[in-house]
XYZ file of C-alpha atoms in Angstrom:
511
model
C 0.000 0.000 0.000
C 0.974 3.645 -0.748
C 0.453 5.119 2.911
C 2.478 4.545 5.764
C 1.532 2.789 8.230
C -0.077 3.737 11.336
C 1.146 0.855 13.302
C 2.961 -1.810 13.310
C 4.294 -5.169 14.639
C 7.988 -6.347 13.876
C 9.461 -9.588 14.609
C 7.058 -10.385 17.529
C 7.349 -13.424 19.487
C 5.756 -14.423 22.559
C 6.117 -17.841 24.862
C 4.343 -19.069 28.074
C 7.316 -21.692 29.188
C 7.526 -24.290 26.813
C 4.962 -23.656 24.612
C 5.827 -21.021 21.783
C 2.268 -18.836 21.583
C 4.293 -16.865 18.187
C 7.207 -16.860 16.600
C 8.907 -13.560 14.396
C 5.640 -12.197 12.852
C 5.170 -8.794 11.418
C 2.153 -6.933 9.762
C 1.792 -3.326 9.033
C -1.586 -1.924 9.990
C -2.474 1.180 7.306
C -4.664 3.882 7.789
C -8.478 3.398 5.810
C -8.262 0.082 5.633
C -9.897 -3.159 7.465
C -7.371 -5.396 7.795
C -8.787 -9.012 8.654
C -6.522 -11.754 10.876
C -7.483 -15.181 10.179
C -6.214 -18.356 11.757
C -7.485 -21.629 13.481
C -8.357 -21.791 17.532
C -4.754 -21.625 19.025
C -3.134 -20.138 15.901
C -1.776 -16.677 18.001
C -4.159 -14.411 17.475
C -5.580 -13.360 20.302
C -1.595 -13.725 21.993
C -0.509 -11.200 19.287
C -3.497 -9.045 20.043
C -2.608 -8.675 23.673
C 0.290 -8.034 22.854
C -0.889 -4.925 20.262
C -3.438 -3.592 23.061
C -0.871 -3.655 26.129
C -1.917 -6.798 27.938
C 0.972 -8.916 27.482
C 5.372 -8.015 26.228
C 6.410 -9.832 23.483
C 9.453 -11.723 24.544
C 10.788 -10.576 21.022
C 10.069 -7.934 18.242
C 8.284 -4.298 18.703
C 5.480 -2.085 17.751
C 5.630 1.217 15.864
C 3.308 3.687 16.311
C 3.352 6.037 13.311
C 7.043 5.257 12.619
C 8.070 5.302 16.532
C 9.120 2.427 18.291
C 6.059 1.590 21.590
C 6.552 -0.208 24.421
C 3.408 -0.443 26.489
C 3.496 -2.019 30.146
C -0.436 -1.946 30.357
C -3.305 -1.758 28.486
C -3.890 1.974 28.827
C -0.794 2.891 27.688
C -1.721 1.703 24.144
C -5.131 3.183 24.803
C -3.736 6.277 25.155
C -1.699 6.005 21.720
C -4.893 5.317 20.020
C -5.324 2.083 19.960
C -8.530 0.596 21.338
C -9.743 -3.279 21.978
C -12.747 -4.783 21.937
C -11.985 -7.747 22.825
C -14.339 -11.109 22.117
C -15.824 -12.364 25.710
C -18.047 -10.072 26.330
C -18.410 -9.221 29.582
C -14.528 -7.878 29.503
C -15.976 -5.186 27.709
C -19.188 -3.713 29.765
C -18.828 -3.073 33.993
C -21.952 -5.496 34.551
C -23.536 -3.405 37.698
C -23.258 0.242 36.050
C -26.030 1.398 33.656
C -26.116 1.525 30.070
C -24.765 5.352 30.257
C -22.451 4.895 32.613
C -20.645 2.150 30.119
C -20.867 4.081 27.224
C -19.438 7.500 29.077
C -16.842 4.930 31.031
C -13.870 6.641 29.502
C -14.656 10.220 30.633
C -15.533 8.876 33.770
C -12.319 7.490 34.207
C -10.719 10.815 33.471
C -8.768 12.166 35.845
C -10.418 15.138 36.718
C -13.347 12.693 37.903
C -15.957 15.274 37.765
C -17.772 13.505 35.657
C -18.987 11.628 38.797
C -21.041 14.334 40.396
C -22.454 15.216 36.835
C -24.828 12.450 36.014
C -26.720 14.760 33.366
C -23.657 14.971 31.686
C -22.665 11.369 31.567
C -26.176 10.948 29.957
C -26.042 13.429 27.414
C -22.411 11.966 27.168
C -23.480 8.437 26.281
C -26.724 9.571 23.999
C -24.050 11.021 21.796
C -22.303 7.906 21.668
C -24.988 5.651 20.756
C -26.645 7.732 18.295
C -23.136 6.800 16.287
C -23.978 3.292 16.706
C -27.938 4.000 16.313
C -28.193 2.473 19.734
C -31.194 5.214 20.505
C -33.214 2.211 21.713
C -31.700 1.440 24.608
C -32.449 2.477 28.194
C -29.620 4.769 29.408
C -30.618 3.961 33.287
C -30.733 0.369 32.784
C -28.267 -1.647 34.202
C -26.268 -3.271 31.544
C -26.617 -6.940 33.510
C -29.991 -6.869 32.901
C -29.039 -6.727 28.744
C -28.525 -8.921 25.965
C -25.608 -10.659 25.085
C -25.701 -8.943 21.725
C -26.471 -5.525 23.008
C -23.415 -5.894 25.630
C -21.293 -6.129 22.696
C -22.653 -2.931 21.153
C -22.321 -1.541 24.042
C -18.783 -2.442 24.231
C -17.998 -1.095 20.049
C -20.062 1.900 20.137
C -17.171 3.260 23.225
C -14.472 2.303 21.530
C -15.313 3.883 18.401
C -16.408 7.439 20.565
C -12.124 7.089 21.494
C -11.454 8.016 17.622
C -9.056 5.264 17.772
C -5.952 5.173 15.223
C -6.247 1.588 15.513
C -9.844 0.156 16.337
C -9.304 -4.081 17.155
C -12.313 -5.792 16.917
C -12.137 -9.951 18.159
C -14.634 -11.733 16.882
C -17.131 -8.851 17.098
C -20.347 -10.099 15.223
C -19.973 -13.411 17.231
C -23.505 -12.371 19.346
C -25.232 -9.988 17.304
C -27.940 -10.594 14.878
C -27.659 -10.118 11.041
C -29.329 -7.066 11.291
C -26.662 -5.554 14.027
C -23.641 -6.578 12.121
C -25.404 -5.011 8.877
C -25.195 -1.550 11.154
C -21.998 -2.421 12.051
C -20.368 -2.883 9.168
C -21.866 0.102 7.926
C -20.066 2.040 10.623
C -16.675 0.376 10.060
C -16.935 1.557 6.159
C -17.473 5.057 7.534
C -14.683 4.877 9.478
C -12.442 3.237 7.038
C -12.818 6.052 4.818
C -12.121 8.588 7.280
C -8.900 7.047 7.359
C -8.874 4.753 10.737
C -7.374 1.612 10.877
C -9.028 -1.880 11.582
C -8.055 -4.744 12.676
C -10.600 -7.125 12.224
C -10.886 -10.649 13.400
C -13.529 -13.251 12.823
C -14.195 -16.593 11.963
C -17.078 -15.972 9.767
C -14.846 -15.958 6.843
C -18.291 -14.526 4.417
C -17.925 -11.860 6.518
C -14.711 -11.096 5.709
C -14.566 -11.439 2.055
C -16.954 -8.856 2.172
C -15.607 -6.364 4.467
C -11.830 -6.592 4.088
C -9.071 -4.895 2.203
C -6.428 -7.523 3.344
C -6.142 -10.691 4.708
C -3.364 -11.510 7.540
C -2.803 -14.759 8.312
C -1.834 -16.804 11.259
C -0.810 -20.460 11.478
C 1.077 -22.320 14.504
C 2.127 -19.054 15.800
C 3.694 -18.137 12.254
C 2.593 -15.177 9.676
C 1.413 -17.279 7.446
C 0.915 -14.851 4.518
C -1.057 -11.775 2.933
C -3.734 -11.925 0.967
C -5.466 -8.424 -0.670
C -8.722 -7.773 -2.187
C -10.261 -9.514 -3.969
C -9.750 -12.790 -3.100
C -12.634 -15.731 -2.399
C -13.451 -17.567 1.695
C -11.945 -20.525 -0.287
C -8.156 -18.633 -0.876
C -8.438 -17.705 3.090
C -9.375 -21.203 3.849
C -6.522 -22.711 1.678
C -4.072 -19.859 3.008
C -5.256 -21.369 6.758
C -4.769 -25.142 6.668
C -2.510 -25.432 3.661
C -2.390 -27.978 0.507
C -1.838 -31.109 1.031
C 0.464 -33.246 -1.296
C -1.318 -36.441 -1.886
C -1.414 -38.035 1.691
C 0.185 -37.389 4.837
C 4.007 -39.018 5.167
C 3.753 -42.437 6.224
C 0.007 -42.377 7.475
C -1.902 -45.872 7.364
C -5.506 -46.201 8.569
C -7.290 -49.170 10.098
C -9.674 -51.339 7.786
C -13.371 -51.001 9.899
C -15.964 -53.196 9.743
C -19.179 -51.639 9.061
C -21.037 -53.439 12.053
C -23.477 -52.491 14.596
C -22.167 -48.769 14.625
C -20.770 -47.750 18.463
C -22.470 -44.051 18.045
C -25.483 -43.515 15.907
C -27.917 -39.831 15.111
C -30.824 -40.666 13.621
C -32.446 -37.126 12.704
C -30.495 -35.446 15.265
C -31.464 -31.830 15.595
C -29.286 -29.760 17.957
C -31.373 -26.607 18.443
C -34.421 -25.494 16.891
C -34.146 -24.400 13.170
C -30.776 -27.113 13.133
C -30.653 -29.180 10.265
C -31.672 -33.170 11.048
C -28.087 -34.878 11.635
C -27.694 -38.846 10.388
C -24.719 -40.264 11.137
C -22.888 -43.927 12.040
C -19.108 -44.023 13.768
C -18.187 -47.634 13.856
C -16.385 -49.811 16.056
C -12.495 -49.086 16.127
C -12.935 -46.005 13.103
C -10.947 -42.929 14.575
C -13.849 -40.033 13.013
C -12.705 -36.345 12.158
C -14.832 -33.646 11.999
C -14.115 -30.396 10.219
C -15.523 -27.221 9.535
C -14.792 -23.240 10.148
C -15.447 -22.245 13.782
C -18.868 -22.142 14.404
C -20.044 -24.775 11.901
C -21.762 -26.837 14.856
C -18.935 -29.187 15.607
C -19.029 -27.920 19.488
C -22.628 -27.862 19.761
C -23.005 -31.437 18.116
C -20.571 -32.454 21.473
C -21.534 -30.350 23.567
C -25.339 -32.528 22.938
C -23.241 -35.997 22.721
C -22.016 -35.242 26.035
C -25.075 -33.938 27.787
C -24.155 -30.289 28.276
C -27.307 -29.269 26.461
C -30.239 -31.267 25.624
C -30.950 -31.771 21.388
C -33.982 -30.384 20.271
C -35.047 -33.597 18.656
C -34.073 -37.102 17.051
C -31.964 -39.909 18.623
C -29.007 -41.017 19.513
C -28.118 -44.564 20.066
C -25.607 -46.559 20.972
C -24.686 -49.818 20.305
C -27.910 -50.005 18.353
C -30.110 -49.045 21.718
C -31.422 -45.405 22.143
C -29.899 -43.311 25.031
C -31.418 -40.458 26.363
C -29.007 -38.255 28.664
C -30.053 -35.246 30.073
C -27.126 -34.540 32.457
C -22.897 -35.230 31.907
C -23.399 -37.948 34.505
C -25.566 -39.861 32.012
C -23.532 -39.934 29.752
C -20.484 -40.691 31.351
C -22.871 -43.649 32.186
C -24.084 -44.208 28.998
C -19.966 -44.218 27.888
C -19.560 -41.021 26.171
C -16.706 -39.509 27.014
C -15.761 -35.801 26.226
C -12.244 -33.551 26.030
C -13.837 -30.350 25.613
C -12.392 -27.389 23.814
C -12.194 -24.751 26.660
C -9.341 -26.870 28.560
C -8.249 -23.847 31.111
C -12.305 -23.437 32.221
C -13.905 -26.391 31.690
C -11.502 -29.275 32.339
C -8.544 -28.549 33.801
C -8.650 -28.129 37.699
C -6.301 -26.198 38.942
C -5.971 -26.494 42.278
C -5.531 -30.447 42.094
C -2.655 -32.367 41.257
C -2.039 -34.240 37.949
C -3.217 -38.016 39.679
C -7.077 -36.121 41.008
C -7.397 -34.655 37.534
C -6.974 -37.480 35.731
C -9.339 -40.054 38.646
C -11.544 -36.986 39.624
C -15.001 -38.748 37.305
C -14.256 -42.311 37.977
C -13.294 -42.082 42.186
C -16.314 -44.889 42.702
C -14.058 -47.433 40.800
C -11.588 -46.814 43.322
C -13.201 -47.382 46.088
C -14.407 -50.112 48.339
C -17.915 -51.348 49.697
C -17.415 -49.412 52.383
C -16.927 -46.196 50.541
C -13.161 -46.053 51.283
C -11.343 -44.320 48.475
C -8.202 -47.176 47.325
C -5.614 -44.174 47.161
C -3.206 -46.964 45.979
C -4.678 -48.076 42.955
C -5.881 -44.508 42.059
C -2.223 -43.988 41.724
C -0.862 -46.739 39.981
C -3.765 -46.056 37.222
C -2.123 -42.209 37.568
C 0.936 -43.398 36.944
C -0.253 -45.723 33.948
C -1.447 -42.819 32.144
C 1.199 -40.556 32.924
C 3.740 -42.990 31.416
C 1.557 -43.787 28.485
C 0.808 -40.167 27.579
C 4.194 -39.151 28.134
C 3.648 -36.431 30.228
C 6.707 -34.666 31.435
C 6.579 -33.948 35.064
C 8.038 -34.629 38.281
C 5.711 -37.232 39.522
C 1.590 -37.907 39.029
C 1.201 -36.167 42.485
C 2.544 -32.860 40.951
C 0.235 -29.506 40.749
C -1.035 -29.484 37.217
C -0.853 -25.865 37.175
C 3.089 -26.758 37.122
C 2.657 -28.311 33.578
C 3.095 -26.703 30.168
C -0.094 -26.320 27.813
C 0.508 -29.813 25.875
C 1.140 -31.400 28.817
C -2.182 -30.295 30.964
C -3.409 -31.502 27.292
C -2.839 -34.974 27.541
C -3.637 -35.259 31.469
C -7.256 -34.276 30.325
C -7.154 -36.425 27.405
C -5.720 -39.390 30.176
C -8.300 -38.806 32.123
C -11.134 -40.244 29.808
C -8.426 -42.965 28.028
C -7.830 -44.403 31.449
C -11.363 -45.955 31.274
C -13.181 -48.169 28.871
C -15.711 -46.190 27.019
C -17.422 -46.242 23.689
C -17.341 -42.757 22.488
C -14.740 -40.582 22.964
C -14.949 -36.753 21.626
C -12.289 -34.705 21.258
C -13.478 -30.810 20.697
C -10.096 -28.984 19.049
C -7.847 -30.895 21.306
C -4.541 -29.152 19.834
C -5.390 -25.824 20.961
C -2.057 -24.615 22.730
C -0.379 -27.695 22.373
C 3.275 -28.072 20.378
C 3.255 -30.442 17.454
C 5.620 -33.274 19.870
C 2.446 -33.276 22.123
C 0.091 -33.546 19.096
C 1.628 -35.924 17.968
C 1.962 -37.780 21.236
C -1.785 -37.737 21.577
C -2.711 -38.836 17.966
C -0.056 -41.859 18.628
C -2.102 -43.077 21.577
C -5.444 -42.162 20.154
C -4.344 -44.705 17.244
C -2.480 -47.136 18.850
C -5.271 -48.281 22.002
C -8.158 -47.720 20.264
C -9.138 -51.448 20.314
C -13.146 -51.611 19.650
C -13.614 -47.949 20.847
C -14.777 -45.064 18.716
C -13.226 -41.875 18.734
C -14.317 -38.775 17.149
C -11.936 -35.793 16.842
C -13.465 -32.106 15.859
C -10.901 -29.376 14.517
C -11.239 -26.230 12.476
C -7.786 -27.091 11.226
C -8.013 -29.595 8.487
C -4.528 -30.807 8.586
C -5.269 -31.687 12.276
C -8.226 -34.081 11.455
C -6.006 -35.673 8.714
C -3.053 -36.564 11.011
C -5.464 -38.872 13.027
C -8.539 -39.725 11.096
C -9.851 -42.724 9.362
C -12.718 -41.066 7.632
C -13.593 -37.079 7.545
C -17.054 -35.737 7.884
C -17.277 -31.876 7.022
C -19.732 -29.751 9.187
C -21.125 -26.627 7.250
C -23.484 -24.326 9.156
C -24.736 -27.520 11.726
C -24.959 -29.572 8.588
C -23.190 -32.633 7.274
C -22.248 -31.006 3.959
C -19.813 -34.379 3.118
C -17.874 -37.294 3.964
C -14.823 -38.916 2.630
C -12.766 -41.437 3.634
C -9.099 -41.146 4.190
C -7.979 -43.894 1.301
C -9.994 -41.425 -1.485
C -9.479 -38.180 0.091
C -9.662 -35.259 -2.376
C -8.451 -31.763 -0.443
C -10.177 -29.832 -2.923
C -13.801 -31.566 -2.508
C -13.801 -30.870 1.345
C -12.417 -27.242 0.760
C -15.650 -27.076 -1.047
C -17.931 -28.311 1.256
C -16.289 -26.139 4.087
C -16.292 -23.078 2.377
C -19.276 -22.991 0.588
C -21.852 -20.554 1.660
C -25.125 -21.655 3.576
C -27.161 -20.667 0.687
C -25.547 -22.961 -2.058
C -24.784 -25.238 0.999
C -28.767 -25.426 1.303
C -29.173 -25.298 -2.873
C -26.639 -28.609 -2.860
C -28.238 -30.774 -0.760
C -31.680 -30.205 -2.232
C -30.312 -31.156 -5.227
């Protein structure tokens, strides 16, 4: 591009002990343009936009801020420079127990005259001036912003940043709770702003989106610029730019014949949620299954039903030919579904407990005795079992988990549901955070003491699902847009099928 830049990012790398978060990338951020940062779960992206907005020093590299060299030690510090976050959980974003006006006027609040304060008709006239940017008129100034919508929470949270007249406006995943109509407004705004010459950086998932919207194309892959891509280019040259090409097969890869038998997990018209498409599909006895798709194609919400977080709207599921119904986690660790879920750090990892209770924590009634004495013996020799077959590097299985590195808290959770016979075993984008050794590690077990036992692994990241898989089913918008098997796979097809859009997605099947 002609202009200079308004900021930039040189050479930045960041690590959290072992585990290398990203490694010597650079991008130049210009002024009137939306730049878009692509990459799969675990990529770097939010790392590198932490780093960008002040929360966290690169180990390596630096920012420029219109030429100058920036070193921020928090985030207002870059606030102050001009850039502004919004980042994507929501809640960050919006002080819960203040009112709607106090969280759009939060910034002159926060000024350090603090008058402000004893002016409430001036924090109202304040925030009315900020949401009429945003059209946000509707809204209740005096209403406390707990009391709101996910989706207007995240207005909310934009409509401030933009009143900042930010040199560089972030936005992480910001249409991720608004309606079609909200982003339309949004996006309207961000055009406005573009041409008035501020600079976005824009990241999503909804990869439509951003062949609409965006200039250029960054992208992000293992913690590794992955490349540049500038207008116009199609979701398909984004997707291929994300996950690669793929040479014929993968280096020395050999999959297990499966007999088509009584399948171990069956959905007969599955739906989800209401309004989901009807899901039909077998995973046999011994047959490792991956599941694709972009983020948000309904892999998680497919598990999360599987595993009795949230009840499907309709349809069956059966196992072993015989129809389960599990309303609760506890019936269908019963029912021997087994789940590693995608959120490790909040919704599987504990803490506070030490690698042996993290990995024994669900099955402590097969250690104990009649009387209800807990056999702290044999829960550690199973510990230990896993610990050796995982290859977890640590001191012993009685070690803090906290202690361990990313990949290795990894494949304590993923010991935790191996140690146990099961039938079903879900993995929801088990590589997030982890180093290829530890990948690998885990896709070597997985394979090697599978026996009779089906396991199903979900990842945005094609090449993931291909390291491990037997057969790969492609989610599209909570639809089963295709299936191939790993013998005839053909990388182009299942681009296809993941990229397409849900109306020719819709047009397809009907055909």
């Amino acid at each position: 591009m002609d202009s200079k830049p308004l900021v930039s990012v040189r050479g930045v790398g960041k690590s959290f002990g072992p585990t290398r978060a990203l490694h010597d990338v650079s991008f130049d951020f210009h002024p009137g343009e939306i730049f878009a940062m692509v990459g799969a779960n675990g990529a770097g992206k939010s790392t590198l936009i932490k780093i960008i907005c002040g929360y966290y020093a690169p180990d390596q590299g630096e920012i420029f801020i219109d030429g100058e060299p920036a070193r921020f030690s928090t985030p207002q510090e870059a606030y102050q420079k001009g850039i502004q976050t919004v980042h994507q959980i929501i809640n960050q974003g919006v002080v819960q127990n203040m009112t709607v006006a106090e969280n759009l006027a939060l910034a002159d609040l926060l000024a350090a005259d603090g008058g402000f304060f004893h002016r409430p008709k001036a924090v109202k006239r304040r925030a009315a001036e900020i949401a009429a940017k945003m059209d946000l008129g509707y809204l209740d100034l005096d209403a406390p912003v707990e009391e709101l919508a996910q989706s207007d929470r995240q207005m909310i949270a934009i409509a401030r940043a933009l009143a900042s007249n930010p040199k560089l406006l972030i936005l992480d995943e910001p249409t991720s709770s608004l309606s079609d109509k909200e982003a339309e407004r949004l996006f309207t705004t961000l055009f406005k702003l573009r041409d008035m010459g501020v600079s976005i950086l824009y990241v999503s998932h909804r990869l439509h989106e951003i062949e609409r919207i965006a200039d250029r194309v960054g992208v992000i892959r293992d913690g590794v610029r992955g490349g540049i891509l500038a207008k116009p280019f199609k979701v398909k040259e984004i997707v291929t730019a994300m996950v690669g090409e793929l040479e014929g097969r993968a280096a020395g890869r050999k999959t297990t014949a499966v007999a088509r038998s009584t399948p171990r997990l069956e959905l007969v018209d599955l739906e989800v949620e209401p309004g989901s498409p009807p899901l039909n599909l077998s995973v046999y006895p011994g047959e490792i299954l991956g599941i694709t798709g972009l983020i948000g194609a309904g892999k998680s919400e497919l598990a999360k039903v599987l595993f009795g977080v949230n009840r499907a709207h309709a349809g069956e599921v059966r196992v072993n030919g015989v129809p389960v119904v599990h309303g609760s986690v506890r019936d269908a660790i019963k029912a021997g579904i087994f789940m590693v879920p995608e959120d490790r750090s909040n919704t599987a990892v504990i803490p506070d407990f030490s690698i042996r209770k993290n990995i024994t924590l669900p099955f402590l009634d097969r250690f104990s005795s009649l009387g209800g004495l807990l056999d702290h013996g044999g829960e550690r020799r199973e510990a230990e079992r896993m610990v050796r077959a995982m290859g977890v590097k640590c001191h012993s299985e009685s070690s803090d988990i906290a202690e361990l590195s990313g990949g290795n808290q990894q494949k304590v959770i993923v010991a935790r549901w191996l140690s146990q016979d099961f039938n079903v075993l879900i993995l929801d984008e088990p590589y997030q955070g982890v180093d290829i050794k530890s990948r690998h590690d885990i896709n070597r077990y997985l394979t090697e003491n599978r026996g009779e036992r089906s396991i199903i692994v979900m990842a945005a990241d094609l090449d993931e699902v291909l390291e491990v898989a037997d057969r790969v089913v492609v989610f599209n918008n909570g639809a089963i847009a295709g299936e191939q098997p790993y013998e005839s796979l053909d990388r182009a097809r299942l681009l296809h099928w993941t990229t397409q859009s849900p109306e020719d997605l819709r047009v397809e099947r009907s055909s």
